[in-house]
C-alpha cells in the first residue's frame, strides 16, 4: 500500500511536536528538595541562571536544580510569593538556554498547548491539549485552564503554545483540568522584584 | 531583571495552523452556545438550534420553572421548556424572543479518528476540550428505549458543562449534542438526525409519541416439533409474560402464555425487535402479530396505541423491555 499521500499533515504535526518537545526540554529544569522528598519543575527565564517556578515546590533555602546535561546545582531563593504561588530561583550558571516567553493574552479556547515536566518523577514527560478557558480579572488573564493531563511534578513547569513559547507556569489540577499562571503574571512578578530589590519578598520561608 | 528576549523558535507551521484552526472553530461555534440556568450551582450548556429555540440534554434540566438562558453576547432571556424526551436525553427550550445565531451543521457524519471539540458553556464563557471520535455504529436504542440514529462515542474528557454542549468538527460545525447520560457516564454524541427528529416532535407536541400495545414479553426457545410443524424460520419466539389491563393487546385478545413469532411477517427473537416496530407513526394502525397459542398458529391484529406518559422516573424495565 502506498502511504505517501496519506497523513501528511498529521505526520508533519508529529515531527513538529517532537521538535517542540526538544526545545521545551532545553529550558525546563527539575527542582528537588534536599533529601529528595519533593519534586517539581521550573523554567529557565534568563540565560544567567534565573529560574521561575511555583512557590509550593520550594521547601528550603537551597533547593537543588537539575539542568539535565549541565548537572545539578544549588539554587538560591531570590523571591517567593505564596499568594501568586510563584518563586524566583537563581543558580550560578551562565549561557543557559532561556525560554522564549509568549503572550498569554493571545490564547483562546481551543488553542493548542503543551506541558513539559516531571509528573510523578517521570523525567521530561510531555502532554498535549487545548485551552479550556482563560479566566480573567480586571481584563487581564488570571488563570489558563487547559484540557491537558497533568500530575504532581508538573508544578512549576512550562505551559507552551504551538510555537514553543512559554505562556504559563503549571500550578494546579482542578477537576481534572490543568491550571497555569499566565506569563503576564510572571512578567509582572519579575518586574516588581527587580524594582523593589531582590530580597523584598525576603524571609520567604517564613511566609 | 526583565523577561528574556531570546529569539522566537522557527515557526511550527502545521501545529500553529492547527492551533489557529481549532481556536477559530471554537470561536465560530461559540456564537451559538448558551448557558442554561435550570439547576442548582453551575449552569448547564445548550445550543441555538434556530432563532429562539435551544436544544440541550434532558438530564441537565432539573427545574421546569423560572428557566433563564444566557446567550454568547452576554444577554439573558427567559425560556420555557417546550418538551423533553428522557429516552433520548433531549430537551428543547423556547426563548422568550427569537434571538440567537443557529449553529452550523456538519455536512458529514462522525468518522472514527476524526478530531472533535466538545464545547460547553457552564458559565459566562465557552469552554473547549479536544478529542477524537473513538467509535461509531448504526442505529441503537438507549436503556430507556429511545432510538438514536447513529452510535457515536468520543474519546474526550468530560468536564462541567459537557452535557447539552456541542460536539463540533475541526471547522466548528455541529456533529451532535454531548451527553454523558446515555451510557454509563461515557462521552457520547446524540447525532444531528436524532436531534432534528426529536426536536421537531417536542416543538410540535411537547413530547415524543411512541407506539404501545401493553405487552411484556420474554424470549423462549421453541420445541423442534413445533418449529417443524408450523415451518417457522427460527426456533425462538417471545412469550407473553404480562399484559396491561385495557391496553391494545388486551383488547385484541392476546393471552398470557402466547408466544409471538412474527410481527408484520418479520420473525422475532428479541423484545427490542418488537419495541422497534412501535414507532410514533404506527399509532392508530393495526400491527399483525402471528402467535402460537395452545399449539396452533393464530393471527392477531393489535391496533397500536400511544404510550401513556410516564414520569422521568420511568425505569429501564418499563420503557425498554415491554412492548
Coordinates of C-alpha atoms in Angstrom, one line a residue:
Chain A
X1 CA 0.0 0.0 0.0
X2 CA 1.2 3.4 -0.8
X3 CA 1.1 5.7 2.2
X4 CA 3.0 8.6 0.6
X5 CA -0.1 10.8 0.1
X6 CA -1.8 10.0 3.4
X7 CA -1.5 11.7 6.7
X8 CA 0.9 14.3 5.5
X9 CA -0.3 17.0 7.9
X10 CA -0.6 14.6 10.8
X11 CA 2.9 13.2 10.2
X12 CA 4.3 16.7 10.0
X13 CA 2.5 17.6 13.2
X14 CA 4.1 14.7 14.9
X15 CA 7.5 15.7 13.8
X16 CA 6.9 19.2 14.9
X17 CA 5.8 18.0 18.3
X18 CA 9.0 16.1 18.6
X19 CA 10.9 19.3 17.8
X20 CA 8.9 21.3 20.2
X21 CA 9.5 18.8 23.0
X22 CA 13.2 19.0 22.4
X23 CA 13.1 22.8 22.5
X24 CA 11.0 22.9 25.7
X25 CA 13.1 20.3 27.3
X26 CA 16.1 22.6 26.8
X27 CA 14.7 25.2 29.2
X28 CA 12.8 23.0 31.6
X29 CA 14.6 22.1 34.9
X30 CA 13.8 19.8 37.7
X31 CA 13.6 21.2 41.2
X32 CA 14.2 19.0 44.2
X33 CA 14.3 19.5 47.9
X34 CA 17.4 18.4 49.7
X35 CA 16.6 14.9 50.7
X36 CA 14.6 14.4 47.6
X37 CA 11.2 14.4 49.3
X38 CA 9.6 16.9 47.0
X39 CA 9.9 17.5 43.3
X40 CA 8.7 20.0 40.8
X41 CA 9.7 21.6 37.6
X42 CA 10.9 25.1 36.6
X43 CA 11.6 27.3 33.6
X44 CA 14.9 28.9 32.8
X45 CA 13.7 32.5 32.4
X46 CA 17.1 34.1 31.7
X47 CA 20.4 32.7 30.4
X48 CA 22.2 34.0 33.6
X49 CA 20.6 31.3 35.8
X50 CA 17.3 32.9 36.7
X51 CA 14.6 30.3 37.1
X52 CA 10.8 30.7 37.6
X53 CA 8.8 28.0 39.4
X54 CA 5.9 27.7 41.8
X55 CA 6.3 28.8 45.4
X56 CA 4.8 25.5 46.6
X57 CA 7.6 23.4 45.2
X58 CA 10.2 25.4 47.1
X59 CA 10.6 24.0 50.6
X60 CA 14.0 25.1 51.7
X61 CA 16.5 27.9 51.2
X62 CA 18.9 25.9 49.0
X63 CA 16.8 23.8 46.6
X64 CA 18.6 21.6 44.0
X65 CA 18.1 22.5 40.4
X66 CA 18.8 19.8 37.8
X67 CA 19.7 21.2 34.4
X68 CA 19.9 17.9 32.6
X69 CA 23.3 17.6 30.8
X70 CA 24.5 20.7 32.7
X71 CA 24.2 18.8 36.0
X72 CA 22.6 19.6 39.3
X73 CA 23.3 22.9 41.0
X74 CA 22.4 24.5 44.4
X75 CA 20.0 27.3 43.9
X76 CA 19.3 30.5 45.9
X77 CA 15.7 31.6 46.5
X78 CA 15.6 35.2 45.2
X79 CA 11.9 35.8 45.8
X80 CA 8.9 33.9 46.9
X81 CA 5.3 34.9 46.6
X82 CA 3.0 32.4 48.2
X83 CA -0.1 34.4 47.2
X84 CA 0.6 34.2 43.5
X85 CA 2.4 30.8 44.0
X86 CA 5.5 32.0 42.2
X87 CA 9.1 31.7 43.1
X88 CA 12.3 33.0 41.6
X89 CA 15.5 31.0 42.0
X90 CA 19.0 31.7 40.9
X91 CA 21.7 29.2 40.0
X92 CA 25.3 30.0 39.4
X93 CA 25.4 29.4 35.7
X94 CA 25.8 31.3 32.5
X95 CA 24.8 30.7 28.9
X96 CA 21.8 28.7 29.8
X97 CA 19.1 28.4 27.1
X98 CA 16.4 30.8 28.2
X99 CA 12.8 30.1 27.4
X100 CA 11.1 32.2 24.7
X101 CA 8.2 34.0 26.5
X102 CA 4.9 34.1 24.8
X103 CA 1.8 36.1 25.1
X104 CA -0.9 34.5 27.3
X105 CA -3.4 37.1 26.0
X106 CA -3.2 35.6 22.6
X107 CA -4.7 32.3 23.8
X108 CA -8.2 31.4 23.1
X109 CA -10.4 28.4 24.0
X110 CA -9.3 25.7 21.6
X111 CA -5.7 26.9 21.2
X112 CA -3.2 24.0 21.3
X113 CA -1.0 23.9 24.4
X114 CA 1.8 21.6 25.6
X115 CA 3.2 21.0 29.1
X116 CA 6.5 19.6 30.0
X117 CA 7.6 18.5 33.4
X118 CA 8.4 15.6 35.7
X119 CA 5.0 14.2 36.7
X120 CA 5.3 11.6 39.5
X121 CA 9.1 11.7 38.9
X122 CA 8.9 10.7 35.2
X123 CA 11.5 12.9 33.6
X124 CA 10.6 15.3 30.8
X125 CA 7.1 14.0 30.1
X126 CA 5.1 15.9 27.6
X127 CA 1.3 16.4 27.4
X128 CA -0.7 17.9 24.7
X129 CA -4.1 19.5 24.9
X130 CA -6.1 22.7 24.3
X131 CA -7.1 25.7 26.2
X132 CA -10.4 25.0 28.0
X133 CA -10.9 28.6 29.1
X134 CA -8.9 31.7 30.1
X135 CA -10.2 33.2 33.3
X136 CA -9.7 37.0 33.7
X137 CA -9.6 39.5 36.4
X138 CA -9.8 43.2 35.6
X139 CA -9.4 42.4 31.9
X140 CA -6.1 40.6 32.5
X141 CA -5.6 36.8 32.2
X142 CA -5.9 35.3 35.7
X143 CA -5.5 31.6 35.0
X144 CA -5.1 29.5 31.9
X145 CA -7.3 26.5 32.3
X146 CA -6.3 23.6 30.0
X147 CA -7.8 20.3 28.9
X148 CA -4.5 18.6 29.4
X149 CA -3.2 15.8 31.5
X150 CA -1.0 17.0 34.4
X151 CA 0.2 15.3 37.6
X152 CA 2.1 16.3 40.7
X153 CA 5.7 17.1 39.5
X154 CA 4.4 19.2 36.6
X155 CA 4.1 22.1 39.1
X156 CA 6.4 25.0 38.2
X157 CA 6.9 23.7 34.7
X158 CA 6.1 25.4 31.4
X159 CA 2.8 25.5 29.5
X160 CA 3.8 26.5 26.0
X161 CA 1.8 27.5 22.9
X162 CA 2.0 25.8 19.5
X163 CA 5.2 27.8 18.7
X164 CA 7.0 26.7 21.8
X165 CA 6.7 30.0 23.7
X166 CA 6.0 29.8 27.4
X167 CA 2.5 31.1 28.1
X168 CA 2.2 30.0 31.6
X169 CA 3.6 28.1 34.6
X170 CA 1.6 24.9 35.5
X171 CA 0.4 25.3 39.1
X172 CA -2.7 23.2 39.9
X173 CA -5.0 20.5 38.8
X174 CA -8.7 21.3 39.4
X175 CA -11.4 18.9 38.4
X176 CA -9.0 17.1 36.1
X177 CA -8.1 20.4 34.3
X178 CA -4.6 21.9 34.3
X179 CA -4.4 25.4 35.7
X180 CA -1.5 27.6 34.8
X181 CA -0.4 31.1 35.9
X182 CA -0.2 33.1 32.8
X183 CA 3.1 34.6 31.6
X184 CA 1.8 38.1 32.1
X185 CA 1.7 37.4 35.8
X186 CA 5.3 36.1 35.8
X187 CA 6.4 39.2 33.9
X188 CA 4.8 41.4 36.4
X189 CA 6.3 39.4 39.3
X190 CA 9.8 39.8 37.8
X191 CA 9.3 43.4 37.2
X192 CA 8.2 44.0 40.8
X193 CA 11.1 42.0 42.2
X194 CA 13.6 43.9 40.1
X195 CA 12.2 47.3 41.0
X196 CA 12.0 46.7 44.7
X197 CA 15.2 44.7 45.1
X198 CA 15.6 41.0 45.0
X199 CA 15.1 40.4 48.7
X200 CA 11.9 42.4 49.3
X201 CA 10.0 39.2 49.4
X202 CA 12.6 38.1 51.8
X203 CA 12.3 35.7 54.6
X204 CA 10.4 33.8 52.1
X205 CA 10.4 30.6 54.1
X206 CA 8.6 32.3 56.9
X207 CA 5.7 33.1 54.7
Chain B
X1 CA 15.6 41.9 35.6
X2 CA 13.3 41.7 32.7
X3 CA 11.9 38.8 30.8
X4 CA 14.4 37.3 28.4
X5 CA 14.1 38.3 24.8
X6 CA 15.6 35.3 23.2
X7 CA 14.7 34.8 19.5
X8 CA 11.5 33.1 18.7
X9 CA 11.7 29.5 17.7
X10 CA 11.3 28.6 14.0
X11 CA 7.6 28.6 13.2
X12 CA 6.0 25.2 13.7
X13 CA 3.7 25.8 10.8
X14 CA 1.4 22.7 10.9
X15 CA 0.9 23.0 14.7
X16 CA 0.4 26.7 14.5
X17 CA -2.2 26.4 11.8
X18 CA -3.9 23.5 13.6
X19 CA -4.0 25.6 16.8
X20 CA -5.4 28.6 14.9
X21 CA -8.0 26.4 13.2
X22 CA -9.1 24.8 16.4
X23 CA -9.5 28.1 18.2
X24 CA -11.3 29.5 15.2
X25 CA -13.6 26.5 15.3
X26 CA -14.4 27.3 18.9
X27 CA -15.0 30.9 18.1
X28 CA -17.3 30.2 15.2
X29 CA -19.5 27.8 17.2
X30 CA -19.4 30.0 20.4
X31 CA -21.9 32.4 18.9
X32 CA -24.5 29.6 19.1
X33 CA -23.7 28.3 22.6
X34 CA -25.8 29.2 25.6
X35 CA -25.7 28.7 29.4
X36 CA -29.0 27.4 30.8
X37 CA -30.0 28.3 34.3
X38 CA -32.2 25.4 35.3
X39 CA -30.3 23.6 38.0
X40 CA -28.5 24.5 41.2
X41 CA -24.9 25.6 41.4
X42 CA -23.4 25.7 37.9
X43 CA -25.4 26.4 34.8
X44 CA -25.7 23.7 32.0
X45 CA -25.0 24.1 28.3
X46 CA -27.3 24.4 25.3
X47 CA -27.2 25.2 21.6
X48 CA -29.2 27.6 19.5
X49 CA -30.9 25.3 17.0
X50 CA -32.8 28.1 15.3
X51 CA -33.6 31.6 16.4
X52 CA -35.5 31.4 19.7
X53 CA -35.0 27.6 20.0
X54 CA -32.4 25.9 22.2
X55 CA -31.6 22.2 22.2
X56 CA -30.0 20.6 25.2
X57 CA -29.9 17.4 27.3
X58 CA -32.9 16.3 29.3
X59 CA -30.9 15.2 32.4
X60 CA -29.3 18.7 32.9
X61 CA -32.7 20.4 33.1
X62 CA -33.6 19.9 36.7
X63 CA -36.1 22.7 37.1
X64 CA -39.0 23.5 34.7
X65 CA -39.9 26.9 36.1
X66 CA -38.0 30.1 36.0
X67 CA -35.6 29.0 33.4
X68 CA -33.3 31.6 32.0
X69 CA -30.7 31.4 29.2
X70 CA -27.5 33.4 28.8
X71 CA -26.5 33.9 25.2
X72 CA -23.0 34.2 23.8
X73 CA -23.3 38.0 23.8
X74 CA -24.0 38.0 27.5
X75 CA -27.7 38.9 27.3
X76 CA -30.0 36.8 29.4
X77 CA -33.5 35.9 28.3
X78 CA -36.3 33.9 29.9
X79 CA -37.2 30.5 28.5
X80 CA -39.9 27.8 28.7
X81 CA -39.5 24.1 28.4
X82 CA -41.1 23.1 25.1
X83 CA -40.6 19.4 25.9
X84 CA -38.3 16.8 27.0
X85 CA -37.6 13.2 26.0
X86 CA -35.9 11.1 28.7
X87 CA -35.4 8.2 26.3
X88 CA -33.1 10.1 24.0
X89 CA -31.9 12.5 26.7
X90 CA -33.0 15.5 24.7
X91 CA -34.9 18.7 25.7
X92 CA -36.0 21.8 23.8
X93 CA -36.4 25.3 25.2
X94 CA -38.3 28.2 23.7
X95 CA -36.7 31.5 24.4
X96 CA -39.0 34.5 25.1
X97 CA -37.7 36.2 22.0
X98 CA -36.5 34.9 18.6
X99 CA -32.8 35.6 19.3
X100 CA -29.7 33.6 18.8
X101 CA -27.4 32.5 15.9
X102 CA -28.3 29.0 14.8
X103 CA -25.3 26.6 14.9
X104 CA -23.8 25.5 11.6
X105 CA -24.3 21.8 10.9
X106 CA -21.6 19.4 9.8
X107 CA -22.1 18.2 6.2
X108 CA -20.9 14.6 7.0
X109 CA -21.4 12.2 9.9
X110 CA -18.8 11.4 12.5
X111 CA -15.8 9.3 11.4
X112 CA -13.7 7.2 13.8
X113 CA -10.4 9.1 14.4
X114 CA -11.8 12.4 13.4
X115 CA -10.7 15.4 15.6
X116 CA -13.6 16.8 17.6
X117 CA -14.1 19.6 20.1
X118 CA -16.5 19.2 22.9
X119 CA -17.8 22.7 23.7
X120 CA -19.7 23.7 26.8
X121 CA -20.9 26.9 28.4
X122 CA -21.2 26.2 32.2
X123 CA -20.8 29.9 32.9
X124 CA -20.2 33.2 31.1
X125 CA -17.8 31.8 28.6
X126 CA -17.5 28.9 26.2
X127 CA -15.1 26.1 27.2
X128 CA -13.4 23.5 25.0
X129 CA -11.9 20.0 25.2
X130 CA -10.2 18.2 22.3
X131 CA -10.6 14.6 21.5
X132 CA -11.4 12.1 18.7
X133 CA -14.4 10.1 17.7
X134 CA -13.5 6.7 19.2
X135 CA -16.3 4.5 17.8
X136 CA -19.3 4.8 15.6
X137 CA -22.0 2.4 14.7
X138 CA -25.5 2.1 13.4
X139 CA -28.8 2.9 15.0
X140 CA -29.2 1.9 18.6
X141 CA -31.6 2.1 21.5
X142 CA -30.8 3.6 24.8
X143 CA -31.6 1.7 28.0
X144 CA -34.8 3.9 28.2
X145 CA -35.8 2.6 24.8
X146 CA -35.0 5.8 22.8
X147 CA -33.9 5.5 19.2
X148 CA -30.6 7.1 18.4
X149 CA -29.8 7.2 14.7
X150 CA -26.1 6.6 15.0
X151 CA -23.8 5.4 17.7
X152 CA -21.0 8.0 18.3
X153 CA -18.7 7.6 21.2
X154 CA -16.0 10.2 21.9
X155 CA -12.5 9.9 23.5
X156 CA -12.7 13.3 25.2
X157 CA -12.5 14.4 28.8
X158 CA -15.9 15.2 30.5
X159 CA -15.9 18.5 32.4
X160 CA -18.6 20.6 33.9
X161 CA -20.9 21.7 31.1
X162 CA -20.2 18.8 28.8
X163 CA -23.8 17.5 28.6
X164 CA -26.0 19.7 26.5
X165 CA -23.0 21.2 24.8
X166 CA -21.8 20.7 21.2
X167 CA -19.7 18.1 19.6
X168 CA -18.2 20.0 16.7
X169 CA -15.7 19.1 13.9
X170 CA -12.5 20.9 13.3
X171 CA -14.4 23.5 11.3
X172 CA -16.7 24.3 14.3
X173 CA -19.7 22.6 12.7
X174 CA -22.2 20.6 14.8
X175 CA -21.9 16.8 14.7
X176 CA -24.3 16.4 17.6
X177 CA -25.1 17.1 21.3
X178 CA -22.8 15.9 24.0
X179 CA -24.3 13.6 26.6
X180 CA -22.8 11.8 29.5
X181 CA -26.2 10.5 30.5
X182 CA -26.8 7.8 27.9
X183 CA -24.2 5.1 28.5
X184 CA -22.6 4.8 32.0
X185 CA -21.2 8.3 32.0
X186 CA -19.2 7.8 28.9
X187 CA -18.9 10.6 26.4
X188 CA -21.5 10.1 23.8
X189 CA -22.8 12.3 21.0
X190 CA -26.5 12.4 20.1
X191 CA -26.3 12.8 16.3
X192 CA -27.9 15.6 14.3
X193 CA -30.5 13.3 12.7
X194 CA -31.9 12.3 16.2
X195 CA -31.8 15.9 17.4
X196 CA -33.7 17.0 14.3
X197 CA -36.4 14.3 14.6
X198 CA -36.9 14.6 18.4
X199 CA -36.7 18.4 18.5
X200 CA -39.4 18.7 15.9
X201 CA -41.7 16.3 17.8
X202 CA -41.1 18.1 21.0
X203 CA -41.8 21.5 19.5
X204 CA -45.0 20.2 17.8
X205 CA -46.5 18.3 20.7
X206 CA -44.3 18.7 23.7
X207 CA -43.4 15.0 23.7
X208 CA -42.2 12.2 21.6
X209 CA -45.1 10.0 20.7
X210 CA -44.3 6.3 20.9
X211 CA -46.4 3.3 20.0
X212 CA -47.7 1.0 22.7
X213 CA -49.5 -2.3 22.8
X214 CA -49.1 -3.1 26.5
X215 CA -47.3 -6.4 26.4
X216 CA -44.4 -7.7 28.5
X217 CA -42.5 -10.5 26.6
X218 CA -39.5 -12.7 27.1
X219 CA -37.6 -14.8 24.6
X220 CA -38.2 -18.5 24.7
X221 CA -36.8 -21.5 22.8
X222 CA -39.4 -23.5 20.9
X223 CA -39.6 -27.3 20.7
X224 CA -38.2 -28.7 17.4
X225 CA -41.5 -30.4 16.7
X226 CA -43.4 -27.1 16.9
X227 CA -40.9 -25.4 14.6
X228 CA -41.2 -28.2 12.0
X229 CA -45.0 -28.4 12.3
X230 CA -45.5 -24.7 11.6
X231 CA -42.5 -24.3 9.3
X232 CA -41.1 -21.5 11.5
X233 CA -38.0 -19.7 10.3
X234 CA -36.3 -19.8 13.7
X235 CA -36.7 -21.9 16.9
X236 CA -37.4 -18.9 19.1
X237 CA -40.2 -16.6 19.9
X238 CA -41.4 -14.0 22.5
X239 CA -43.6 -15.4 25.3
X240 CA -46.2 -13.0 26.7
X241 CA -45.4 -12.7 30.4
X242 CA -47.6 -9.7 31.2
X243 CA -50.5 -7.8 29.7
X244 CA -51.6 -4.4 30.8
X245 CA -55.3 -4.2 31.6
X246 CA -57.2 -2.4 28.9
X247 CA -54.1 -1.9 26.7
X248 CA -54.4 -2.6 22.9
X249 CA -53.0 -6.1 23.2
X250 CA -55.5 -6.9 25.9
X251 CA -58.4 -5.5 23.7
X252 CA -57.1 -7.7 20.8
X253 CA -57.4 -10.8 22.9
X254 CA -53.7 -11.6 23.4
X255 CA -53.3 -14.0 26.4
X256 CA -50.6 -14.8 28.9
X257 CA -48.5 -17.7 27.6
X258 CA -49.0 -16.8 23.9
X259 CA -45.7 -16.9 22.0
X260 CA -45.3 -14.1 19.4
X261 CA -43.3 -15.5 16.5
X262 CA -43.6 -12.7 13.9
X263 CA -44.6 -9.1 13.7
X264 CA -45.7 -7.8 10.3
X265 CA -44.2 -11.0 8.9
X266 CA -40.7 -10.5 10.4
X267 CA -39.5 -13.2 12.8
X268 CA -38.9 -12.0 16.4
X269 CA -36.1 -13.2 18.6
X270 CA -35.6 -10.3 21.0
X271 CA -38.1 -7.9 22.7
X272 CA -36.2 -4.9 21.2
X273 CA -37.3 -6.1 17.8
X274 CA -41.0 -5.8 18.8
X275 CA -40.3 -2.4 20.5
X276 CA -38.6 -1.1 17.4
X277 CA -41.8 -1.6 15.4
X278 CA -43.8 0.6 17.8
X279 CA -42.8 3.9 16.4
X280 CA -45.0 7.0 16.8
X281 CA -46.1 6.8 13.2
X282 CA -47.7 3.4 13.9
X283 CA -50.1 4.8 16.4
X284 CA -53.7 4.1 15.3
X285 CA -52.7 1.5 12.7
X286 CA -53.0 -2.3 13.1
X287 CA -50.0 -4.4 13.8
X288 CA -50.1 -8.0 12.5
X289 CA -48.8 -10.5 15.1
X290 CA -48.5 -14.2 14.5
X291 CA -48.9 -16.0 17.8
X292 CA -48.5 -19.7 18.9
X293 CA -51.4 -20.4 21.2
X294 CA -52.1 -23.9 22.5
X295 CA -50.1 -25.5 19.7
X296 CA -51.9 -23.6 17.0
X297 CA -50.7 -20.6 14.9
X298 CA -53.1 -17.7 15.1
X299 CA -53.1 -14.2 13.5
X300 CA -53.8 -11.3 15.9
X301 CA -54.2 -7.7 14.7
X302 CA -53.4 -5.2 17.5
X303 CA -54.3 -1.5 17.0
X304 CA -51.2 0.4 18.2
X305 CA -52.0 2.9 20.9
X306 CA -49.9 5.8 22.2
X307 CA -47.6 5.0 25.1
X308 CA -49.0 6.7 28.2
X309 CA -46.7 9.4 29.5
X310 CA -44.6 8.3 32.4
X311 CA -42.6 10.5 34.6
X312 CA -38.9 11.0 34.1
X313 CA -38.5 8.2 36.5
X314 CA -39.7 5.5 34.1
X315 CA -37.4 2.6 34.7
X316 CA -35.4 0.9 32.1
X317 CA -37.6 -2.1 32.6
X318 CA -40.8 -0.2 32.0
X319 CA -39.6 1.7 29.0
X320 CA -37.2 -0.8 27.5
X321 CA -38.4 -4.3 27.8
X322 CA -42.2 -4.0 27.4
X323 CA -43.7 -3.7 24.0

